[in-house]
Coordinates of C-alpha atoms and ligand atoms in Angstrom, one line a residue:
M24 CA 86.0 42.0 -17.6
T25 CA 88.6 41.8 -14.9
T26 CA 91.4 44.1 -15.7
D27 CA 94.0 41.3 -16.1
H28 CA 92.0 39.8 -19.0
R29 CA 90.6 42.9 -20.6
S30 CA 93.0 42.9 -23.5
C31 CA 92.8 39.3 -24.4
D32 CA 89.1 38.5 -24.3
E33 CA 87.9 41.3 -26.6
L34 CA 87.3 38.5 -29.1
S35 CA 85.5 36.2 -26.7
P36 CA 82.0 35.3 -28.1
I37 CA 80.9 34.9 -24.5
R38 CA 81.8 38.5 -23.5
I39 CA 80.3 39.8 -26.7
R40 CA 77.0 37.9 -26.1
L41 CA 76.8 39.1 -22.5
E42 CA 77.3 42.7 -23.7
E43 CA 74.7 42.3 -26.3
L44 CA 72.2 40.9 -23.8
H45 CA 73.0 43.7 -21.4
R46 CA 72.4 46.3 -24.2
R47 CA 69.1 44.7 -25.2
Y48 CA 67.7 44.5 -21.6
Q49 CA 68.8 47.9 -20.7
A50 CA 65.7 49.0 -22.6
F51 CA 63.5 46.7 -20.6
H52 CA 61.7 48.7 -17.9
E53 CA 59.1 46.4 -16.4
G54 CA 58.8 46.0 -12.7
T55 CA 59.2 48.4 -9.8
V56 CA 61.9 49.0 -7.2
A57 CA 61.0 47.7 -3.7
T58 CA 59.9 50.4 -1.3
Y59 CA 58.6 48.4 1.7
I60 CA 62.1 48.8 3.1
P61 CA 62.1 52.6 2.7
E62 CA 65.9 52.8 2.1
L63 CA 65.7 50.4 -0.9
A64 CA 63.5 53.0 -2.8
H65 CA 66.6 55.1 -3.3
A66 CA 68.1 52.6 -5.7
N67 CA 68.6 53.7 -9.3
P68 CA 66.2 51.6 -11.3
D69 CA 68.5 51.6 -14.2
W70 CA 71.4 49.8 -12.5
F71 CA 72.1 46.7 -14.4
A72 CA 74.9 44.2 -14.3
I73 CA 75.6 40.6 -15.5
C74 CA 78.5 38.6 -14.2
L75 CA 79.6 35.0 -14.9
A76 CA 82.3 33.3 -12.8
T77 CA 83.8 30.0 -13.8
T78 CA 84.8 27.2 -11.4
D79 CA 88.4 27.8 -12.5
G80 CA 88.2 31.4 -11.4
F81 CA 87.6 33.6 -14.4
I82 CA 85.0 36.4 -14.2
Y83 CA 83.0 38.0 -17.1
E84 CA 81.6 41.3 -15.9
V85 CA 79.2 43.6 -17.8
G86 CA 77.5 46.8 -16.7
D87 CA 77.4 48.1 -13.1
F88 CA 79.2 45.1 -11.8
A89 CA 80.9 47.0 -9.0
Q90 CA 77.7 48.8 -7.8
P91 CA 77.1 47.8 -4.1
F92 CA 73.6 46.8 -3.1
T93 CA 72.2 44.8 -0.2
I94 CA 72.2 41.0 -0.4
Q95 CA 68.8 40.6 1.2
S96 CA 67.3 37.2 0.7
I97 CA 70.3 35.9 -1.2
S98 CA 71.9 35.6 2.3
K99 CA 69.5 32.8 3.1
P100 CA 71.1 29.8 1.4
F101 CA 74.5 30.8 2.8
V102 CA 73.2 31.1 6.3
Y103 CA 71.4 27.8 5.8
G104 CA 74.8 26.2 4.8
L105 CA 76.4 27.6 8.0
A106 CA 73.5 26.3 10.1
L107 CA 73.9 22.9 8.4
E108 CA 77.6 22.9 9.4
D109 CA 76.7 23.8 13.0
N110 CA 73.8 21.4 13.5
G111 CA 74.0 18.7 10.8
R112 CA 71.2 17.8 8.4
N113 CA 68.9 15.9 10.7
A114 CA 68.9 18.3 13.6
L115 CA 68.3 21.3 11.3
L116 CA 65.4 19.5 9.6
T117 CA 63.6 19.3 12.9
K118 CA 63.6 23.2 13.0
V119 CA 63.1 24.1 9.3
G120 CA 61.6 21.9 6.5
V121 CA 62.5 21.7 2.8
E122 CA 59.1 21.8 1.1
P123 CA 58.4 24.6 -1.4
S124 CA 55.6 26.8 0.0
G125 CA 54.3 28.3 -3.2
D126 CA 53.8 31.4 -1.1
A127 CA 55.4 34.8 -1.3
F128 CA 58.7 35.4 0.5
N129 CA 57.1 37.1 3.4
A130 CA 54.3 34.7 3.9
I131 CA 53.7 33.4 7.4
S132 CA 53.9 29.8 6.4
L133 CA 54.5 27.6 9.3
H134 CA 53.5 24.0 9.7
K135 CA 50.0 23.8 11.1
T136 CA 50.8 21.7 14.2
N137 CA 54.5 22.1 15.0
G138 CA 55.0 25.6 13.7
R139 CA 58.1 24.6 11.7
P140 CA 58.6 26.9 8.7
L141 CA 58.2 25.1 5.4
N142 CA 61.6 25.9 4.0
P143 CA 64.7 28.1 4.7
M144 CA 64.3 30.4 1.7
I145 CA 61.1 32.2 2.8
N146 CA 61.5 34.7 5.6
A147 CA 60.0 32.5 8.3
G148 CA 62.4 29.7 7.5
A149 CA 65.3 32.1 7.1
I150 CA 64.8 33.7 10.5
A151 CA 64.5 30.3 12.1
T152 CA 67.7 29.2 10.3
T153 CA 69.6 32.3 11.5
G154 CA 68.6 31.4 15.1
Q155 CA 70.3 28.0 14.6
V156 CA 73.7 29.5 13.9
R157 CA 75.8 28.6 16.9
A158 CA 77.0 31.6 19.0
S159 CA 77.0 32.8 22.5
S160 CA 75.7 36.2 21.6
P161 CA 73.8 37.9 18.7
T162 CA 76.9 39.8 17.8
E163 CA 78.9 36.6 17.5
R164 CA 76.1 35.0 15.5
F165 CA 76.1 37.9 13.1
E166 CA 79.9 38.0 12.8
R167 CA 80.0 34.3 12.0
I168 CA 77.4 34.8 9.3
R169 CA 79.3 37.8 7.9
A170 CA 82.5 35.9 7.8
C171 CA 80.9 32.9 6.1
I172 CA 79.3 35.0 3.3
G173 CA 82.6 36.8 3.0
R174 CA 84.3 33.5 2.4
F175 CA 81.9 32.8 -0.4
A176 CA 82.5 36.3 -1.9
G177 CA 86.2 36.0 -1.4
R178 CA 86.5 39.3 0.4
P179 CA 85.4 40.9 3.8
L180 CA 81.9 42.3 3.5
E181 CA 80.3 45.3 5.3
V182 CA 76.8 46.1 6.4
D183 CA 74.8 48.9 4.7
V184 CA 73.8 50.5 8.0
G185 CA 71.2 52.8 6.3
V186 CA 69.4 49.8 4.9
Y187 CA 69.7 47.8 8.1
E188 CA 68.2 50.7 10.2
S189 CA 65.5 51.2 7.6
E190 CA 64.4 47.6 7.8
S191 CA 64.8 47.4 11.5
R192 CA 62.5 50.4 11.9
T193 CA 59.8 49.0 9.6
G194 CA 60.1 45.2 9.7
H195 CA 57.1 44.5 11.9
R196 CA 55.9 41.6 9.8
N197 CA 59.2 39.8 10.3
R198 CA 59.0 40.6 14.0
A199 CA 55.6 38.9 14.0
I200 CA 57.1 35.9 12.4
G201 CA 59.9 35.9 15.0
H202 CA 57.3 35.8 17.8
L203 CA 55.4 33.0 16.2
L204 CA 58.7 31.0 15.9
R205 CA 59.3 31.6 19.5
N206 CA 55.8 30.5 20.4
F207 CA 56.4 27.2 18.7
D208 CA 59.9 26.9 20.3
V209 CA 61.6 26.9 16.9
L210 CA 63.5 29.9 18.3
T211 CA 64.3 29.4 21.9
D212 CA 66.0 32.7 23.1
D213 CA 65.0 36.2 22.5
P214 CA 63.4 36.1 19.1
M215 CA 63.8 39.8 18.5
A216 CA 67.6 39.4 18.8
D217 CA 67.5 36.8 16.1
V218 CA 65.3 39.0 13.9
E219 CA 67.8 41.8 14.3
V220 CA 70.6 39.5 13.2
Y221 CA 68.5 38.5 10.2
F222 CA 67.9 42.2 9.3
R223 CA 71.7 42.7 9.5
Q224 CA 72.5 39.7 7.4
C225 CA 70.0 41.0 4.7
A226 CA 71.8 44.4 4.8
I227 CA 75.2 43.0 3.9
S228 CA 76.5 44.9 1.0
V229 CA 77.6 43.0 -2.1
T230 CA 78.2 43.6 -5.8
C231 CA 77.0 41.7 -8.8
R232 CA 80.6 40.4 -9.2
D233 CA 80.4 39.1 -5.6
L234 CA 77.2 37.2 -6.5
A235 CA 78.8 35.5 -9.4
V236 CA 81.8 34.4 -7.2
M237 CA 79.5 33.2 -4.4
A238 CA 77.5 31.2 -7.0
A239 CA 80.8 29.8 -8.5
T240 CA 81.9 28.8 -5.0
L241 CA 78.7 26.7 -4.7
A242 CA 79.2 25.4 -8.2
N243 CA 82.7 24.5 -7.1
H244 CA 81.5 22.3 -4.2
G245 CA 82.1 25.0 -1.6
L246 CA 85.7 25.9 -2.6
N247 CA 86.0 29.6 -3.6
P248 CA 87.7 29.4 -7.1
M249 CA 89.2 32.9 -6.7
T250 CA 90.8 32.6 -3.3
G251 CA 91.1 28.8 -3.0
E252 CA 89.5 29.1 0.5
R253 CA 86.9 26.6 1.5
A254 CA 83.7 28.5 2.3
I255 CA 81.6 25.5 3.5
S256 CA 82.1 21.8 3.6
G257 CA 81.4 20.2 0.3
D258 CA 79.0 17.7 2.0
H259 CA 76.4 20.5 2.6
V260 CA 76.5 22.1 -0.8
E261 CA 74.0 19.6 -2.2
C262 CA 71.5 20.5 0.6
V263 CA 71.9 24.2 -0.1
L264 CA 71.5 23.8 -3.8
S265 CA 68.4 21.6 -3.3
V266 CA 66.5 24.1 -1.4
M267 CA 67.6 26.8 -3.8
A268 CA 66.3 24.7 -6.7
S269 CA 62.9 24.0 -5.1
C270 CA 62.3 27.2 -3.1
G271 CA 64.9 29.8 -4.1
M272 CA 62.6 31.9 -6.3
Y273 CA 59.6 31.9 -3.9
D274 CA 56.3 31.4 -5.7
Y275 CA 58.1 31.5 -9.1
A276 CA 60.3 28.5 -8.1
G277 CA 58.4 26.1 -10.3
G278 CA 58.5 28.4 -13.4
W279 CA 62.1 29.2 -12.8
I280 CA 63.3 25.6 -12.6
Y281 CA 61.2 24.8 -15.7
H282 CA 62.5 27.6 -17.8
V283 CA 66.0 28.3 -16.4
G284 CA 66.8 25.0 -14.7
M285 CA 69.4 26.1 -12.2
P286 CA 69.4 26.4 -8.4
A287 CA 69.0 30.1 -7.7
K288 CA 68.2 32.8 -5.2
S289 CA 66.9 36.3 -5.5
G290 CA 66.8 39.3 -3.2
V291 CA 64.5 42.3 -3.0
A292 CA 67.4 44.7 -3.7
G293 CA 67.4 43.3 -7.2
G294 CA 70.1 40.6 -7.1
V295 CA 69.7 37.1 -8.5
L296 CA 72.3 34.4 -8.1
A297 CA 72.2 31.1 -10.1
V298 CA 74.4 28.1 -9.9
L299 CA 75.3 25.5 -12.6
P300 CA 76.9 22.9 -10.4
G301 CA 80.5 22.0 -11.5
Q302 CA 80.6 24.7 -14.1
L303 CA 79.5 28.2 -13.4
G304 CA 78.1 30.9 -11.2
I305 CA 75.9 33.6 -12.5
G306 CA 75.1 37.0 -10.8
V307 CA 72.6 39.4 -12.3
F308 CA 71.6 42.7 -10.7
S309 CA 68.8 45.1 -11.6
P310 CA 66.5 46.6 -8.9
R311 CA 63.1 46.6 -10.7
L312 CA 61.1 43.7 -9.3
D313 CA 58.3 41.7 -10.8
D314 CA 55.1 40.6 -8.9
H315 CA 57.0 37.7 -7.2
G316 CA 59.6 40.1 -5.8
N317 CA 62.3 38.8 -8.3
S318 CA 64.4 41.2 -10.4
A319 CA 62.4 41.4 -13.7
R320 CA 65.5 41.9 -15.9
A321 CA 67.4 39.2 -14.1
I322 CA 64.7 36.6 -14.8
R323 CA 64.7 37.4 -18.5
V324 CA 68.5 37.4 -18.7
C325 CA 68.8 34.1 -16.9
E326 CA 66.2 32.5 -19.2
E327 CA 68.0 33.7 -22.2
L328 CA 71.4 32.6 -20.9
S329 CA 70.1 29.2 -20.1
R330 CA 68.7 28.7 -23.6
L331 CA 71.7 30.3 -25.3
W332 CA 74.3 28.0 -23.7
D333 CA 72.2 25.0 -22.8
L334 CA 72.7 25.6 -19.1
H335 CA 69.5 23.8 -17.9
Q336 CA 70.5 21.3 -15.3
F337 CA 68.3 18.6 -16.8
D338 CA 70.0 19.0 -20.1
P339 CA 73.0 17.1 -18.8
P340 CA 76.5 17.5 -20.4
P341 CA 77.7 14.5 -22.4
G342 CA 81.0 13.1 -21.1
A343 CA 79.9 10.3 -19.0
H344 CA 80.2 8.1 -22.0
H345 CA 83.7 7.8 -23.2
A346 CA 85.6 7.0 -20.1
M347 CA 87.6 4.2 -21.7
R348 CA 90.2 6.0 -23.8
L349 CA 92.4 3.2 -24.9
A350 CA 92.8 -0.5 -24.1
Y351 CA 95.8 -2.6 -25.0
T352 CA 98.0 -5.4 -23.7
A353 CA 101.7 -5.6 -23.0
A354 CA 102.1 -7.6 -26.2
D355 CA 101.0 -4.4 -28.1
H356 CA 103.0 -1.9 -26.0
G357 CA 105.6 -3.0 -23.5
S358 CA 107.4 -1.0 -20.8
T359 CA 110.5 1.0 -21.8
R360 CA 112.7 -1.5 -20.0
S361 CA 115.2 -2.8 -22.6
R362 CA 114.9 -6.6 -22.8
S363 CA 116.9 -9.3 -24.4
A364 CA 115.6 -11.0 -27.5
A365 CA 114.6 -14.0 -25.5
E366 CA 112.7 -11.9 -23.0
R367 CA 111.0 -10.0 -25.7
A368 CA 109.9 -13.2 -27.4
C369 CA 108.5 -14.4 -24.1
L370 CA 106.6 -11.2 -23.5
R371 CA 105.1 -11.3 -27.0
R372 CA 103.8 -14.7 -26.1
H373 CA 102.5 -13.9 -22.6
G374 CA 102.0 -10.2 -22.8
E375 CA 98.3 -10.6 -23.5
G376 CA 97.9 -11.4 -19.9
I377 CA 98.9 -7.9 -19.0
R378 CA 96.0 -5.5 -19.9
V379 CA 96.1 -1.8 -19.7
V380 CA 93.0 0.4 -19.7
E381 CA 93.4 4.2 -20.0
L382 CA 90.5 6.0 -18.5
Q383 CA 89.5 9.6 -19.2
G384 CA 87.3 12.4 -18.1
S385 CA 85.1 12.4 -15.1
L386 CA 84.4 9.1 -13.4
M387 CA 80.9 9.1 -11.9
F388 CA 78.3 6.4 -11.8
S389 CA 77.4 6.2 -15.5
S390 CA 80.9 6.4 -16.9
T391 CA 82.2 3.9 -14.4
E392 CA 79.3 1.6 -14.9
R393 CA 80.4 1.2 -18.5
I394 CA 84.0 0.5 -17.5
V395 CA 82.9 -2.1 -14.9
R396 CA 80.5 -3.7 -17.4
D397 CA 83.2 -3.9 -20.0
L398 CA 85.9 -5.3 -17.8
S399 CA 83.7 -7.8 -16.1
N400 CA 82.4 -9.2 -19.3
R401 CA 85.8 -10.2 -20.7
E402 CA 88.2 -13.0 -19.9
L403 CA 90.2 -12.0 -16.9
P404 CA 93.9 -11.1 -17.5
S405 CA 96.6 -11.9 -15.0
F406 CA 97.2 -8.2 -14.6
L407 CA 94.9 -5.3 -15.1
V408 CA 96.5 -1.8 -15.1
I409 CA 94.1 1.1 -14.6
D410 CA 95.8 4.2 -16.0
C411 CA 94.1 7.4 -14.7
H412 CA 96.4 10.0 -16.4
H413 CA 93.5 11.5 -18.3
V414 CA 90.9 11.2 -15.6
T415 CA 89.9 14.7 -14.4
E416 CA 87.9 13.8 -11.4
V417 CA 86.3 10.8 -9.6
N418 CA 83.5 10.8 -7.2
A419 CA 83.2 8.6 -4.1
A420 CA 80.7 6.3 -5.8
A421 CA 82.9 5.6 -8.8
A422 CA 85.9 5.0 -6.6
A423 CA 83.9 2.5 -4.5
L424 CA 82.8 0.7 -7.7
L425 CA 86.4 0.4 -9.0
F426 CA 87.6 -0.7 -5.6
E427 CA 85.0 -3.5 -5.4
L428 CA 85.9 -4.6 -8.9
A429 CA 89.6 -4.8 -7.9
D430 CA 88.7 -6.8 -4.9
R431 CA 86.6 -9.3 -6.8
F432 CA 89.2 -9.5 -9.6
A433 CA 91.9 -10.2 -7.0
A434 CA 89.8 -13.0 -5.5
R435 CA 89.9 -14.6 -9.0
G436 CA 93.6 -14.2 -9.4
T437 CA 93.9 -10.9 -11.3
T438 CA 96.2 -8.3 -9.9
V439 CA 94.7 -4.9 -10.4
L440 CA 97.1 -2.0 -10.4
L441 CA 96.4 1.7 -10.4
T442 CA 98.6 4.3 -12.1
H443 CA 98.8 8.1 -12.5
A444 CA 96.1 8.6 -9.8
T445 CA 97.7 10.8 -7.2
H446 CA 95.4 13.6 -8.2
L447 CA 92.4 11.5 -7.5
A448 CA 92.1 11.3 -3.7
P449 CA 89.0 9.0 -3.4
L450 CA 90.5 6.5 -5.8
E451 CA 93.9 6.5 -4.2
A452 CA 92.3 6.0 -0.8
A453 CA 90.2 3.1 -2.2
F454 CA 93.3 1.4 -3.6
R455 CA 95.3 1.9 -0.5
R456 CA 92.5 -0.1 1.2
H457 CA 92.6 -2.7 -1.6
E458 CA 96.4 -2.9 -1.2
S459 CA 96.2 -3.4 2.5
R460 CA 94.1 -6.5 2.0
S461 CA 96.4 -8.0 -0.6
P462 CA 99.5 -10.1 0.1
A463 CA 102.2 -8.1 1.7
E464 CA 104.7 -8.2 -1.2
S465 CA 102.3 -6.8 -3.8
R466 CA 102.5 -3.2 -4.8
L467 CA 99.4 -2.0 -6.5
R468 CA 99.8 1.8 -7.0
F469 CA 102.4 3.1 -9.4
S470 CA 103.1 6.7 -10.3
T471 CA 103.4 5.7 -14.0
T472 CA 102.0 3.0 -16.3
D473 CA 105.6 2.4 -17.5
D474 CA 106.6 1.4 -14.0
A475 CA 103.6 -0.8 -13.6
L476 CA 104.2 -2.5 -16.9
E477 CA 107.8 -3.2 -16.0
W478 CA 106.7 -4.7 -12.7
C479 CA 104.1 -6.9 -14.4
E480 CA 106.5 -7.9 -17.1
D481 CA 109.1 -8.9 -14.5
A482 CA 106.4 -11.1 -12.8
V483 CA 105.5 -12.7 -16.1
L484 CA 109.1 -13.3 -17.1
E485 CA 109.9 -14.8 -13.7
K486 CA 107.1 -17.3 -14.1
A487 CA 107.5 -18.0 -17.8
M488 CA 111.3 -18.2 -18.3
P489 CA 112.7 -21.2 -16.4
S490 CA 116.3 -20.0 -16.6
P491 CA 116.3 -16.2 -16.7
P492 CA 119.0 -14.6 -18.9
P493 CA 122.1 -13.5 -17.0
R494 CA 121.9 -10.1 -15.4
T495 CA 125.5 -9.4 -16.3
L496 CA 127.7 -9.8 -19.3
D497 CA 131.1 -11.3 -18.5
R498 CA 132.7 -10.7 -21.9
L499 CA 132.5 -8.1 -24.5
A500 CA 132.2 -11.0 -26.9
D501 CA 128.6 -11.4 -25.7
H502 CA 127.6 -7.9 -26.6
G503 CA 125.5 -6.9 -29.6
L504 CA 128.1 -4.3 -30.6
V505 CA 130.6 -6.9 -31.6
R506 CA 128.2 -9.3 -33.4
G507 CA 130.0 -10.6 -36.6
L508 CA 133.6 -9.9 -35.4
T509 CA 136.1 -12.7 -35.0
A510 CA 137.6 -13.4 -31.6
T511 CA 140.8 -11.6 -32.4
Q512 CA 138.9 -8.6 -33.7
V513 CA 136.9 -8.5 -30.5
E514 CA 140.1 -8.5 -28.5
R515 CA 141.6 -5.7 -30.6
L516 CA 138.4 -3.7 -30.0
A517 CA 138.4 -4.5 -26.3
A518 CA 142.0 -3.2 -26.1
I519 CA 140.8 0.3 -27.0
M520 CA 137.7 0.4 -24.8
K521 CA 137.9 1.7 -21.2
P522 CA 136.1 0.3 -18.2
M523 CA 134.0 2.7 -16.2
I524 CA 132.0 2.3 -12.9
V525 CA 129.1 4.6 -12.2
R526 CA 127.7 4.7 -8.7
R527 CA 124.0 4.5 -8.1
G528 CA 122.3 7.9 -8.7
D529 CA 125.2 9.3 -10.8
R530 CA 125.0 10.1 -14.4
L531 CA 126.3 8.0 -17.3
V532 CA 125.3 10.7 -19.8
T533 CA 124.0 14.2 -19.5
A534 CA 121.5 15.8 -21.9
G535 CA 123.1 18.5 -24.0
D536 CA 126.7 17.2 -23.6
E537 CA 128.8 16.4 -26.6
A538 CA 128.4 12.7 -27.7
A539 CA 132.1 11.7 -27.5
S540 CA 131.5 8.0 -26.8
I541 CA 129.3 5.0 -26.9
I542 CA 128.7 3.2 -23.6
L543 CA 128.1 -0.5 -23.3
L544 CA 126.4 -1.8 -20.1
I545 CA 128.0 -4.8 -18.6
R546 CA 126.3 -5.0 -15.2
G547 CA 123.6 -3.0 -13.4
L548 CA 120.6 -0.9 -14.3
A549 CA 120.4 2.6 -15.8
S550 CA 117.5 4.7 -17.0
A551 CA 117.2 7.5 -19.6
W552 CA 115.1 10.5 -18.7
N553 CA 113.7 13.3 -20.8
P554 CA 112.3 16.5 -19.4
I555 CA 108.6 17.0 -20.2
P556 CA 106.5 20.2 -19.8
G557 CA 105.6 20.9 -16.2
G558 CA 109.1 20.4 -14.9
R559 CA 108.9 16.7 -14.6
D560 CA 111.0 14.0 -16.3
R561 CA 109.7 11.1 -18.3
R562 CA 111.5 7.8 -18.4
L563 CA 112.4 6.9 -22.0
A564 CA 114.1 3.6 -21.4
T565 CA 115.7 1.4 -18.8
F566 CA 118.9 -0.4 -19.7
T567 CA 120.4 -3.6 -18.4
A568 CA 123.5 -5.6 -19.2
G569 CA 123.9 -5.9 -23.0
A570 CA 122.4 -2.5 -23.7
M571 CA 124.1 0.2 -25.7
V572 CA 123.8 3.7 -24.4
G573 CA 124.2 7.0 -26.4
E574 CA 124.6 5.4 -29.9
M575 CA 122.1 7.8 -31.5
A576 CA 123.8 11.0 -30.6
F577 CA 127.2 9.3 -31.3
A578 CA 126.1 8.4 -34.8
E579 CA 124.6 11.8 -35.5
E580 CA 127.5 13.7 -33.8
S581 CA 124.7 15.7 -32.1
P582 CA 124.5 16.6 -28.4
R583 CA 123.1 14.0 -26.0
S584 CA 119.3 14.1 -26.1
A585 CA 118.6 12.5 -22.7
T586 CA 120.2 12.1 -19.3
V587 CA 121.0 8.5 -18.3
I588 CA 121.2 7.8 -14.5
A589 CA 122.5 4.7 -12.8
E590 CA 119.7 3.0 -10.9
S591 CA 122.2 0.6 -9.3
D592 CA 126.0 0.6 -9.4
V593 CA 126.8 0.2 -13.0
E594 CA 129.8 -1.3 -14.9
C595 CA 130.3 -0.3 -18.4
L596 CA 132.8 -0.3 -21.3
V597 CA 133.3 3.0 -23.0
L598 CA 134.3 3.4 -26.7
Q599 CA 135.7 6.9 -27.3
R600 CA 135.0 8.5 -30.7
S601 CA 138.7 9.3 -31.3
D602 CA 139.7 5.7 -30.6
F603 CA 136.9 4.4 -32.8
D604 CA 137.8 6.8 -35.6
S605 CA 141.4 5.7 -35.6
L606 CA 140.2 2.1 -36.3
R607 CA 139.1 3.3 -39.7
D608 CA 142.8 3.3 -40.8
T609 CA 144.2 0.5 -38.6
D610 CA 141.2 -2.0 -38.8
P611 CA 138.7 -0.9 -41.4
G612 CA 136.9 -4.3 -41.1
I613 CA 136.2 -3.9 -37.4
H614 CA 135.2 -0.3 -38.0
A615 CA 132.6 -1.3 -40.6
V616 CA 131.1 -4.1 -38.6
V617 CA 130.8 -2.0 -35.5
W618 CA 129.0 0.7 -37.5
R619 CA 126.6 -1.8 -38.9
N620 CA 125.9 -3.1 -35.3
I621 CA 125.2 0.5 -34.2
A622 CA 122.8 1.0 -37.1
C623 CA 121.1 -2.3 -36.1
A624 CA 120.7 -1.2 -32.5
I625 CA 119.1 2.1 -33.6
A626 CA 116.8 0.2 -36.1
D627 CA 115.8 -2.1 -33.2
K628 CA 114.7 0.8 -31.1
L629 CA 112.8 2.4 -34.0
R630 CA 111.1 -0.9 -34.6
K631 CA 109.9 -1.1 -30.9
A632 CA 108.7 2.5 -31.1
N633 CA 106.7 1.8 -34.3
H634 CA 105.2 -1.3 -32.7
D635 CA 104.3 0.6 -29.6
L636 CA 102.7 3.4 -31.6
G637 CA 100.4 0.9 -33.2
V638 CA 98.5 0.8 -29.9
Y639 CA 96.9 4.1 -30.8
D640 CA 95.2 2.4 -33.8
H641 CA 93.4 0.1 -31.3
A642 CA 89.8 1.0 -30.6
P643 CA 88.9 1.5 -27.0
L644 CA 87.2 -1.5 -25.4
S645 CA 83.9 0.4 -25.4
R646 CA 82.5 3.3 -27.2
G647 CA 79.4 5.4 -26.9
Ligands
LIG11 N1 65.1 41.6 4.2 C1 64.0 41.3 3.3 C2 62.8 40.9 4.1 O1 62.8 40.1 5.0 C3 64.5 40.1 2.4 C4 63.4 39.7 1.5 C5 63.9 39.4 0.2 O2 65.0 39.7 -0.3 N2 63.0 38.7 -0.6 O3 61.7 41.3 3.7

């Protein structure tokens, strides 16, 4: 384990299983260490390591995980990735194919007429690929390769000069391949220079831990999960993984994908690297090779791991299926904006026209297809809010489907709004495009669903209420706090209340302060905010004229629980506790009625909260 985590993952069943696997295969001695590169014969046949790296950057390491060895053929997919970046897919395909050869790694398998190597994972294709890396000199070509592989490993890598020289002295078969490639103009300059660069790239020294990180970087779409550095553009990762899947294990490629089911690559020094896209990178190292030239232990270990944890690629993870987390309307759950009784009644009547769908998990074709099917088979609402708070990722295809849906809905008069999506770049971009086609005044992206709901509710109220309720209260007599008092009693109460003006952006109330007063809003807009984990604030409520602020803490005599900020210049009336208390002796009737009104205001809030909570009893629109 990495030292940081040693203490806490002692109990991890994953670590325990890896150690058990390592113990068991330590006794497995089949295969022989490669000797055709003389220097490789010096490897200790008992070296054995297993490493797993996750796409969120955690590494499990067992055995000789820090033992250096040469990368050999495992360099091939990474150099192929670099050549793809330099040349693009189509140009590179004219030089090197992508068909499995079914031949040994060192076979001279070139296309009969054009001399094009069958794939970049056998030596012929790899040497041709190395020659396609852009550079003005062999040294520069090698340095670019070394830097690229280093980005995958997350550290600078060195060449094992002994192994390089050993292969360079003996690698006549690869030289023959180089000359053939030159003959067919697959290589155009000095082919021997390219072969030397290839020998050097094969002699780059890595550890089993490096292999796991390199694999995890491929699993993570080209972004190294340890360093956060991009090793290769994500667009090319699928090409690299494809050739690994079909050709990475030479003439065992078919058996490997059948039994293990992961794109992989092996090298004659005993390394094997396997990738579970989106999830995991695996590195296994043990120098004894089987007849195909693949590490015998590594093959067994990977087969077991794949069975043990269902890692086979064609055994896809569930998750595509429950993308609709919750569906409700504004009649079930409104915004936190405080509304008058008339407004609330209106929203209960018309709130069905504002529909919210909360999506979750990973949005890809299959999960999005269900959402799209569900939404397009129902009666269209006036507003559709797509809440992505619980969406973890979205691919370009899913973003495009939702964008098209929004466009088509808009053409039929449904406004589609997107919330909580700033972490989903493709979706944000799609909706920005959608927004740019919509009428200028419409805002379609909101940071929270609460904001979007408030916006939709305002639009509904504007249309449905011919004479909107006044935005200001002129007299205390209109306020809920004094309901049931006579005109003279209201006047007596008014006499002990003090007017207060709070400028936009300033605080009416600060969380933690003593609750020495109740504040009545007469004019303007104010919002209550509560801190939530992650250092952000969540809006609890928005108050307008007629609202009572701070009555809960006032009643409990507890500190203020939220901070209330003026969103516009706000006019209020403040009732101080000491003044209110003195009413108990001078005007017990007023005192009692005001208390009852405070209790009613609290009951009203509780009722709304209970009603809103009912939304979680709703079944999602679609399941399974
Ligand atoms: N450098 C080695 C060779 O070309 C790489 C082969 C391998 O790892 N399979 O022979």
